[in-house]
Short mmCIF file of C-alpha atoms in Angstrom, two decimals:
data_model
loop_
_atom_site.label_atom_id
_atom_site.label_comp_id
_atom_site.label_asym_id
_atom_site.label_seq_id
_atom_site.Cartn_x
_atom_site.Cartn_y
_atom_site.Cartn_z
CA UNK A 206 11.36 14.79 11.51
CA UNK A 207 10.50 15.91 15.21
CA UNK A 208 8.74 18.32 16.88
CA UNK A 209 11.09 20.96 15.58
CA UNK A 210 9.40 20.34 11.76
CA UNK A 211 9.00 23.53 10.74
CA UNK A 212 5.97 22.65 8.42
CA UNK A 213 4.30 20.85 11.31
CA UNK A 214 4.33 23.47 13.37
CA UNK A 215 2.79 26.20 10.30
CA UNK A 216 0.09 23.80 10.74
CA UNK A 217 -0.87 23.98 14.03
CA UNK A 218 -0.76 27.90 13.83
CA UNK A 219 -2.13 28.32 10.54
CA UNK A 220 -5.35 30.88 10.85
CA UNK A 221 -8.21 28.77 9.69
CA UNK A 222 -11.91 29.18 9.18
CA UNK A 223 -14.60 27.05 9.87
CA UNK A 224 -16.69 25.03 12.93
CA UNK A 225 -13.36 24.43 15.37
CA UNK A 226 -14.19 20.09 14.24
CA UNK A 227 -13.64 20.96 10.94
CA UNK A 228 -9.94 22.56 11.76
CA UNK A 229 -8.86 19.58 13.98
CA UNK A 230 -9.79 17.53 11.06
CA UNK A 231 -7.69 19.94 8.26
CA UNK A 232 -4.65 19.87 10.87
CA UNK A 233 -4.49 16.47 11.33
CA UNK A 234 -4.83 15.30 7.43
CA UNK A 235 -2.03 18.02 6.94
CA UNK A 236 0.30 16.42 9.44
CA UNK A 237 -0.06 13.33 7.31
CA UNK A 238 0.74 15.04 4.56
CA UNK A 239 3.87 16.40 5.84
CA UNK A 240 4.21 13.19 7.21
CA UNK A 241 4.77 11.26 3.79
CA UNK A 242 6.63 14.40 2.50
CA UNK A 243 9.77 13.49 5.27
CA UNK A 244 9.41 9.84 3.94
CA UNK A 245 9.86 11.09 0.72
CA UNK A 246 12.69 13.02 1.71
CA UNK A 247 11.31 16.48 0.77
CA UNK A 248 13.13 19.02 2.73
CA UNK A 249 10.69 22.04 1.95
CA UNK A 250 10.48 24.14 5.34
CA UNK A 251 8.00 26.94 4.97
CA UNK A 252 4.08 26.26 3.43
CA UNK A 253 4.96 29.06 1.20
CA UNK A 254 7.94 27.20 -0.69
CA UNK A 255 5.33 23.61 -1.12
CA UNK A 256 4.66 23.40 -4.41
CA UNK A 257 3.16 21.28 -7.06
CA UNK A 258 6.26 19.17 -7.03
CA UNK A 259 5.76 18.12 -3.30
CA UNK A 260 1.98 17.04 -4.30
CA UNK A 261 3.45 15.40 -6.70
CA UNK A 262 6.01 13.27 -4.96
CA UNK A 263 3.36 12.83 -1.73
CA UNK A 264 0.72 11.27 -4.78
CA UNK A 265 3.50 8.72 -5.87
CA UNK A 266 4.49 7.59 -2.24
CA UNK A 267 0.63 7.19 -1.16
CA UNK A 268 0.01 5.26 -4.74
CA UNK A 269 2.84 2.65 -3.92
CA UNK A 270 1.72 2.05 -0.58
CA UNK A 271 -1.71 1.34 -2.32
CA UNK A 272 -4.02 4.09 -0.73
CA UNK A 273 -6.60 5.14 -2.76
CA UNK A 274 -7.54 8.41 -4.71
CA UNK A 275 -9.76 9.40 -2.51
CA UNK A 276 -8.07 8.89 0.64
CA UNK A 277 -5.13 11.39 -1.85
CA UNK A 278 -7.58 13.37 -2.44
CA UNK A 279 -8.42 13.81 1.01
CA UNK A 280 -4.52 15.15 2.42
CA UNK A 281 -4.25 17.34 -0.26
CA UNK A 282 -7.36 19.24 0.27
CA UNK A 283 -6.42 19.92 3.84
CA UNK A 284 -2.67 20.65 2.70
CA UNK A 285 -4.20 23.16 0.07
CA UNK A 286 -5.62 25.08 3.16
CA UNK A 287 -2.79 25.45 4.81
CA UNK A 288 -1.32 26.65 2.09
CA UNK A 289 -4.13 29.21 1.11
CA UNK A 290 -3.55 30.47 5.07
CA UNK A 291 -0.02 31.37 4.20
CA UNK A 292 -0.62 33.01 1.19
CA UNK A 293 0.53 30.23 -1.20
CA UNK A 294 -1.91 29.63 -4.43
CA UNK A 295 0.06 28.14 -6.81
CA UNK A 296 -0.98 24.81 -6.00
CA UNK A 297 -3.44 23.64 -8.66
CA UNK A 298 -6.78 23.30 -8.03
CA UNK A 299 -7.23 20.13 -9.78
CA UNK A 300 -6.43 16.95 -8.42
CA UNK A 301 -6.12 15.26 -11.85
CA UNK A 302 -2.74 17.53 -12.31
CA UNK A 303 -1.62 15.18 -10.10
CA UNK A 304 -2.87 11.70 -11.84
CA UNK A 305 -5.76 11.59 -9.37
CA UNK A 306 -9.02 10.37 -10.71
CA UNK A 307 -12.41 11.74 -9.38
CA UNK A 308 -15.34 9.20 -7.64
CA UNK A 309 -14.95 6.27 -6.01
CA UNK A 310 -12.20 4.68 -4.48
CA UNK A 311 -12.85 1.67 -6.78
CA UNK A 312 -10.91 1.24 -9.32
CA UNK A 313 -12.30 -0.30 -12.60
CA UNK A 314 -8.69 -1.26 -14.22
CA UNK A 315 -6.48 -4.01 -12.59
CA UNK A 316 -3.73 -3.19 -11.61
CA UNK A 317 -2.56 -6.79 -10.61
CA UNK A 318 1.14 -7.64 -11.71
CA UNK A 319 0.92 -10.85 -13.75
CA UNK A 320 2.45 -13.91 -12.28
CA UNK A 321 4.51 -14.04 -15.30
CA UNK A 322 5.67 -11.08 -14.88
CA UNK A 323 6.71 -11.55 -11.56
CA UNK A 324 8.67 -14.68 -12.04
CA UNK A 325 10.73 -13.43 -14.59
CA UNK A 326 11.38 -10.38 -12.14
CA UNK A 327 12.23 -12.54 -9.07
CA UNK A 328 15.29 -14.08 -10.46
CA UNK A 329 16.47 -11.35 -11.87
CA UNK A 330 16.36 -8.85 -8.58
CA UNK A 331 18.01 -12.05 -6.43
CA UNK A 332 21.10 -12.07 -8.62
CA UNK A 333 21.60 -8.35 -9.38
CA UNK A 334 25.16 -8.13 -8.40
CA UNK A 335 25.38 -4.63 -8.53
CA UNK A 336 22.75 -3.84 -6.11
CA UNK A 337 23.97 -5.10 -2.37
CA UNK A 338 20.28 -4.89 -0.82
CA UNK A 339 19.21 -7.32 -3.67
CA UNK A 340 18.37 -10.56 -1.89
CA UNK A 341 16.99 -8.67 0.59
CA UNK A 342 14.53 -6.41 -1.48
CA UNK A 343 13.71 -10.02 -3.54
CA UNK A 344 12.80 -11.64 0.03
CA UNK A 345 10.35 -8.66 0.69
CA UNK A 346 8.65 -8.99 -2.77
CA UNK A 347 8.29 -12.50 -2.12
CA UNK A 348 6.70 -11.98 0.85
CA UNK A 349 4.02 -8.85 -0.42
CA UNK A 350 3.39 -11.91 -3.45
CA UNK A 351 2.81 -14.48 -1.73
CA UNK A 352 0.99 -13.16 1.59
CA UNK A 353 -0.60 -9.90 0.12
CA UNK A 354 1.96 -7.49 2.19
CA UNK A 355 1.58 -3.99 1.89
CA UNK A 356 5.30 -2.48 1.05
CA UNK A 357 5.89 -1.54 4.33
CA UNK A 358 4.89 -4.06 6.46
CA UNK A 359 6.88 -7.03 4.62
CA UNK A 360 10.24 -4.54 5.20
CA UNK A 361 8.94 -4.48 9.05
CA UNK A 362 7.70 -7.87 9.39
CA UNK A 363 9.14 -9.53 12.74
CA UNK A 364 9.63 -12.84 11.70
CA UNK A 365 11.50 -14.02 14.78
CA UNK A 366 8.28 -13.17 17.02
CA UNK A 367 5.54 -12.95 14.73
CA UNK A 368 5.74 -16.06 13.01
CA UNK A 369 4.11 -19.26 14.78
CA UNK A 370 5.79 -22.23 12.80
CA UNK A 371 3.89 -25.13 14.56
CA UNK A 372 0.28 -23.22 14.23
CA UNK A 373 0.73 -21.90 10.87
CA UNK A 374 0.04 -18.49 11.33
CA UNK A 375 2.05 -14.53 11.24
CA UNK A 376 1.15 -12.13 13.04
CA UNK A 377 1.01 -8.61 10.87
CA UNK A 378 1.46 -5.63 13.43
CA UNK A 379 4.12 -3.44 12.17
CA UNK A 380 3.93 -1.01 9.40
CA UNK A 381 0.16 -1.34 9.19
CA UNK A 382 -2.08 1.17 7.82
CA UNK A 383 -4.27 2.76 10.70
CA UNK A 384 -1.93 0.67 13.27
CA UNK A 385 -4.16 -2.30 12.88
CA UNK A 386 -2.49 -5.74 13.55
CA UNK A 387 -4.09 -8.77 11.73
CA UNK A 388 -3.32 -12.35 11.82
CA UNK A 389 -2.96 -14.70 8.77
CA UNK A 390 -4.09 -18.01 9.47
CA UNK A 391 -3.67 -21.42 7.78
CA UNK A 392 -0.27 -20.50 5.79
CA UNK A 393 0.73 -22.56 2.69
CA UNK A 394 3.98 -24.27 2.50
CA UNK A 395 3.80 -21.99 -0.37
CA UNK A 396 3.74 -18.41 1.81
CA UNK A 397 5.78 -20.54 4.82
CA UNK A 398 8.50 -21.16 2.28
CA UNK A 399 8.89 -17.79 1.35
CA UNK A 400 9.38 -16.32 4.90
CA UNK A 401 12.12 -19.35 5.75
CA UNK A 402 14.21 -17.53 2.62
CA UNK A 403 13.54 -13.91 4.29
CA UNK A 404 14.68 -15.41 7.59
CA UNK A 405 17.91 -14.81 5.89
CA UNK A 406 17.37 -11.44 6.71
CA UNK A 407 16.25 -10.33 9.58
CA UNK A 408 17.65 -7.78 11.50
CA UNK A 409 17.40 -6.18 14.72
CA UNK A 410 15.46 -2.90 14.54
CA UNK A 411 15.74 0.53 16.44
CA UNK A 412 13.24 -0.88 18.60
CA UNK A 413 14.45 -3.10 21.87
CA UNK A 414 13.09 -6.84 21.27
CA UNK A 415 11.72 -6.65 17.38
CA UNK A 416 13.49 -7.42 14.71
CA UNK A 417 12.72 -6.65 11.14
CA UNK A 418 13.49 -6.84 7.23
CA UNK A 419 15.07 -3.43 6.91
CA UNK A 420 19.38 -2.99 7.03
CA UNK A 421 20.57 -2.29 10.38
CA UNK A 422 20.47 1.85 10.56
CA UNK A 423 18.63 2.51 7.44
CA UNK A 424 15.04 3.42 8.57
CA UNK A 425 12.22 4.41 6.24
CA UNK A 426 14.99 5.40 3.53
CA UNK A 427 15.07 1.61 2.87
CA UNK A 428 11.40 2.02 1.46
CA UNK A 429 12.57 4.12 -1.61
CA UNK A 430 15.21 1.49 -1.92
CA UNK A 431 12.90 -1.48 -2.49
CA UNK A 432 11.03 0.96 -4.46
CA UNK A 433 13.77 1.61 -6.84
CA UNK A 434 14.78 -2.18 -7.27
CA UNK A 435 11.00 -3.56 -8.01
CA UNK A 436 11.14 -0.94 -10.65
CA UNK A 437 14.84 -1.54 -11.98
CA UNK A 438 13.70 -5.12 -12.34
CA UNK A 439 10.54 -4.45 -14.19
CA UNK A 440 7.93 -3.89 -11.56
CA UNK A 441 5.94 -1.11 -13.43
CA UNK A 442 2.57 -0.58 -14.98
CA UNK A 443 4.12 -0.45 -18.27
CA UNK A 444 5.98 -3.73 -17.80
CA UNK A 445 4.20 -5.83 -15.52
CA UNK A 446 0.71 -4.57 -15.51
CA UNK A 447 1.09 -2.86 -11.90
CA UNK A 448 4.19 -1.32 -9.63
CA UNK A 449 5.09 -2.98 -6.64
CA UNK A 450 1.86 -2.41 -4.69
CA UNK A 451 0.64 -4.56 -7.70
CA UNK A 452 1.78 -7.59 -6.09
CA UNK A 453 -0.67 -7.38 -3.60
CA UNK A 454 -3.83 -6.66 -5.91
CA UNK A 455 -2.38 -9.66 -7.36
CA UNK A 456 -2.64 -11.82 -4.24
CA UNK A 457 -5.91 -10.94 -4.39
CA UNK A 458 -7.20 -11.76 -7.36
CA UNK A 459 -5.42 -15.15 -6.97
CA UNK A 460 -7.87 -15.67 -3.68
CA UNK A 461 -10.68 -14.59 -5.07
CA UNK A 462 -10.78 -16.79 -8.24
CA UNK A 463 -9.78 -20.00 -5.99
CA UNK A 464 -12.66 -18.97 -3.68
CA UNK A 465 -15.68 -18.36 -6.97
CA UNK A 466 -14.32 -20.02 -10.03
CA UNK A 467 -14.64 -17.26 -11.96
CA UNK A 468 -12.64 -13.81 -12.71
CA UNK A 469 -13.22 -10.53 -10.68
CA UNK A 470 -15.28 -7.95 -11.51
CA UNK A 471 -11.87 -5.81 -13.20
CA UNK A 472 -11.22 -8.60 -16.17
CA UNK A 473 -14.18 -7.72 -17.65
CA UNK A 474 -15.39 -4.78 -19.78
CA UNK A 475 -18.15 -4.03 -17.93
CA UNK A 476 -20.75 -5.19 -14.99
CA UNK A 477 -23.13 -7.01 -17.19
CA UNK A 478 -20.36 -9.18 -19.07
CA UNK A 479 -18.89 -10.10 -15.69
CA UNK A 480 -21.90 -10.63 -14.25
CA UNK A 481 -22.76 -12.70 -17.07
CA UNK A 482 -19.51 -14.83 -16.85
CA UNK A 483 -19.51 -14.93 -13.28
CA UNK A 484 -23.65 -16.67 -13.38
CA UNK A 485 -22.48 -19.27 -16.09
CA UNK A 486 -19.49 -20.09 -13.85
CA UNK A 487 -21.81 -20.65 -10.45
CA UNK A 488 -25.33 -19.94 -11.63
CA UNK A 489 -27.44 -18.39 -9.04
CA UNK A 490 -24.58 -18.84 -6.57
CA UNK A 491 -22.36 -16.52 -7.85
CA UNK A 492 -23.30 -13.42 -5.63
CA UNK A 493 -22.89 -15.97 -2.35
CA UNK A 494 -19.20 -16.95 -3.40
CA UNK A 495 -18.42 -13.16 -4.74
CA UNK A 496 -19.44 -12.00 -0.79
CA UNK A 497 -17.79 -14.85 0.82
CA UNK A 498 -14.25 -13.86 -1.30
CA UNK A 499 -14.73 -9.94 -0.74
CA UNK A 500 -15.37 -10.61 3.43
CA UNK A 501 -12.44 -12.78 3.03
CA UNK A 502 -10.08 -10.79 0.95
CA UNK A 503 -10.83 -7.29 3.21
CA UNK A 504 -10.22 -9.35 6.44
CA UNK A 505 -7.05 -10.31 5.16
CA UNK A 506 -6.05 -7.00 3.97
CA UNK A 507 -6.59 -5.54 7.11
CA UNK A 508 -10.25 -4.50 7.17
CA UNK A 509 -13.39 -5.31 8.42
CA UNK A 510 -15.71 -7.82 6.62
CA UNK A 511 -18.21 -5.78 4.63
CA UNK A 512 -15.95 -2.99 3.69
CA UNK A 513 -16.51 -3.75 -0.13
CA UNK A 514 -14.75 -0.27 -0.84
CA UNK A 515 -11.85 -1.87 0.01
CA UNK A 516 -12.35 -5.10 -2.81
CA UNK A 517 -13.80 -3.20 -4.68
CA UNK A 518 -10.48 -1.38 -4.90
CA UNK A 519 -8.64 -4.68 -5.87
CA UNK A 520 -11.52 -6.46 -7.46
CA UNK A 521 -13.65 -3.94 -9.11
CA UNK A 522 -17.30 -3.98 -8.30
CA UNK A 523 -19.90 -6.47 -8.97
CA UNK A 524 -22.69 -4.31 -9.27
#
């Protein structure tokens, strides 16, 4: 929605307490919260009708466009103080109500879809005749596979623009998280192959001059779409070993084991055993190919170099 959001504008008059930096910062995490709320198609208009439900939903949109639990954790704190300001305490206090787990951003567990599991799900989503957005929903899965694509920016990608066929490269710049364009260098035939059969696709956005992967007039609604056919086709933690975003962690994993030779820290039952694995793999190497995978694998995904928070997230740590 607009300006006229009646839950955006609750925040900016909410009373709050606190040092005037720390109210800019619970105002703007709250916008975002309301933010994800509209993409989710929540219509609640007053901060005294949110309830748990809308934390709820907000969790399950920020979890499939793989942010983190404490990035989660983060929004709903500030959108619990705007609710406390209007009188609303039915929220609950704990975060794990919610399926969000305390500490690090790192998570321990893959949650990589298998390849297997992904092409047996291919197939099957690009000949669902009862679905019309099929093909196209199986072109953007391809695409978060086989280049690590966050959901959102494979449905956005410009491919007439973006994608330089004679150097080999795309250039990722819309849907990004933070607004942060990246460039993927050195494409496989593999990854080129896949975004000549979205090409199929394309269509021109709201925007003047950029096309996209979305239908013609559909918008954001065309997220919960693909959402709903990667998990009508078997995209799911219980099926697959992740949900759509797992495609992605997947991606991942596949770089880092070409890169080291060995498995990531998260396919092993601990730090010592992978550490172990990981040193009869490489030998004293091991911790100079983990660090030239993680820069490699956070540069890729959008980050800096360094941020091992970030593989850490996908990989697990090695220490």
């Amino acid at each position: 929605m607009g300006k006229s959001d009646s839950l955006k504008y609750g925040i900016n008059r909410a009373a709050l307490s606190g040092p005037k930096s720390k109210q800019h910062r619970i105002r703007q995490t709250a916008h975002h919260f309301v933010k994800v709320l509209r993409q989710a198609n929540m219509g609640a208009q007053k901060w005294t009708k949110v309830t748990n439900k809308h934390f709820q939903r907000v969790a399950d949109v920020m979890r499939a466009d793989g942010v983190g639990d404490g990035r989660i954790a983060e929004v709903f704190s500030a959108a619990r103080h705007i609710c406390r300001a209007y009188g609303n305490d039915h929220i609950s206090k704990s975060n794990a109500t919610f399926g969000i787990r305390r500490g690090s951003i790192a998570n321990a567990t893959s949650r990589a879809v298998s390849p297997e599991a992904f092409q047996e799900t291919l197939p099957r989503m690009r000949n669902d005749t009862s679905y019309p957005h099929a093909g196209r929903a199986a072109a953007q899965t391809e695409l978060m596979y086989e280049l690590g694509l966050r959901r959102e920016e494979a449905a956005k990608a410009d491919l007439t623009n973006d994608w330089d066929r004679e150097t080999h490269c795309f250039v990722v710049q819309y849907g990004t998280k933070g607004g942060r364009p990246r460039t993927l260098l050195n494409l496989s035939p593999q990854q080129e192959a896949a975004l000549e059969r979205a090409e199929e696709y394309v269509s021109p956005s709201d925007r003047k001059g950029i096309n996209n992967l979305m239908p013609e007039n559909m918008g954001d609604e065309w997220l919960h779409r693909l959402d709903y056919a990667a998990r009508k086709h078997g995209l799911t933690g219980k099926d697959a070993g992740g949900t759509l975003h797992g495609l992605r962690h997947e991606r991942f994993h596949q770089m880092y084991v070409s890169h080291t030779g060995f498995e990531p820290p998260n396919q092993y039952d601990d730090t010592q055993a992978f550490q172990a694995s990981a040193h009869e793999a490489a030998g004293e190497e091991w911790p100079r190919l983990d660090a030239e995978a993680r820069d490699a694998i956070e540069e890729i995904a959008g980050h800096s170099p360094g941020r091992r928070d970030i593989s850490n997230a996908y990989l697990g740590s090695s220490y």
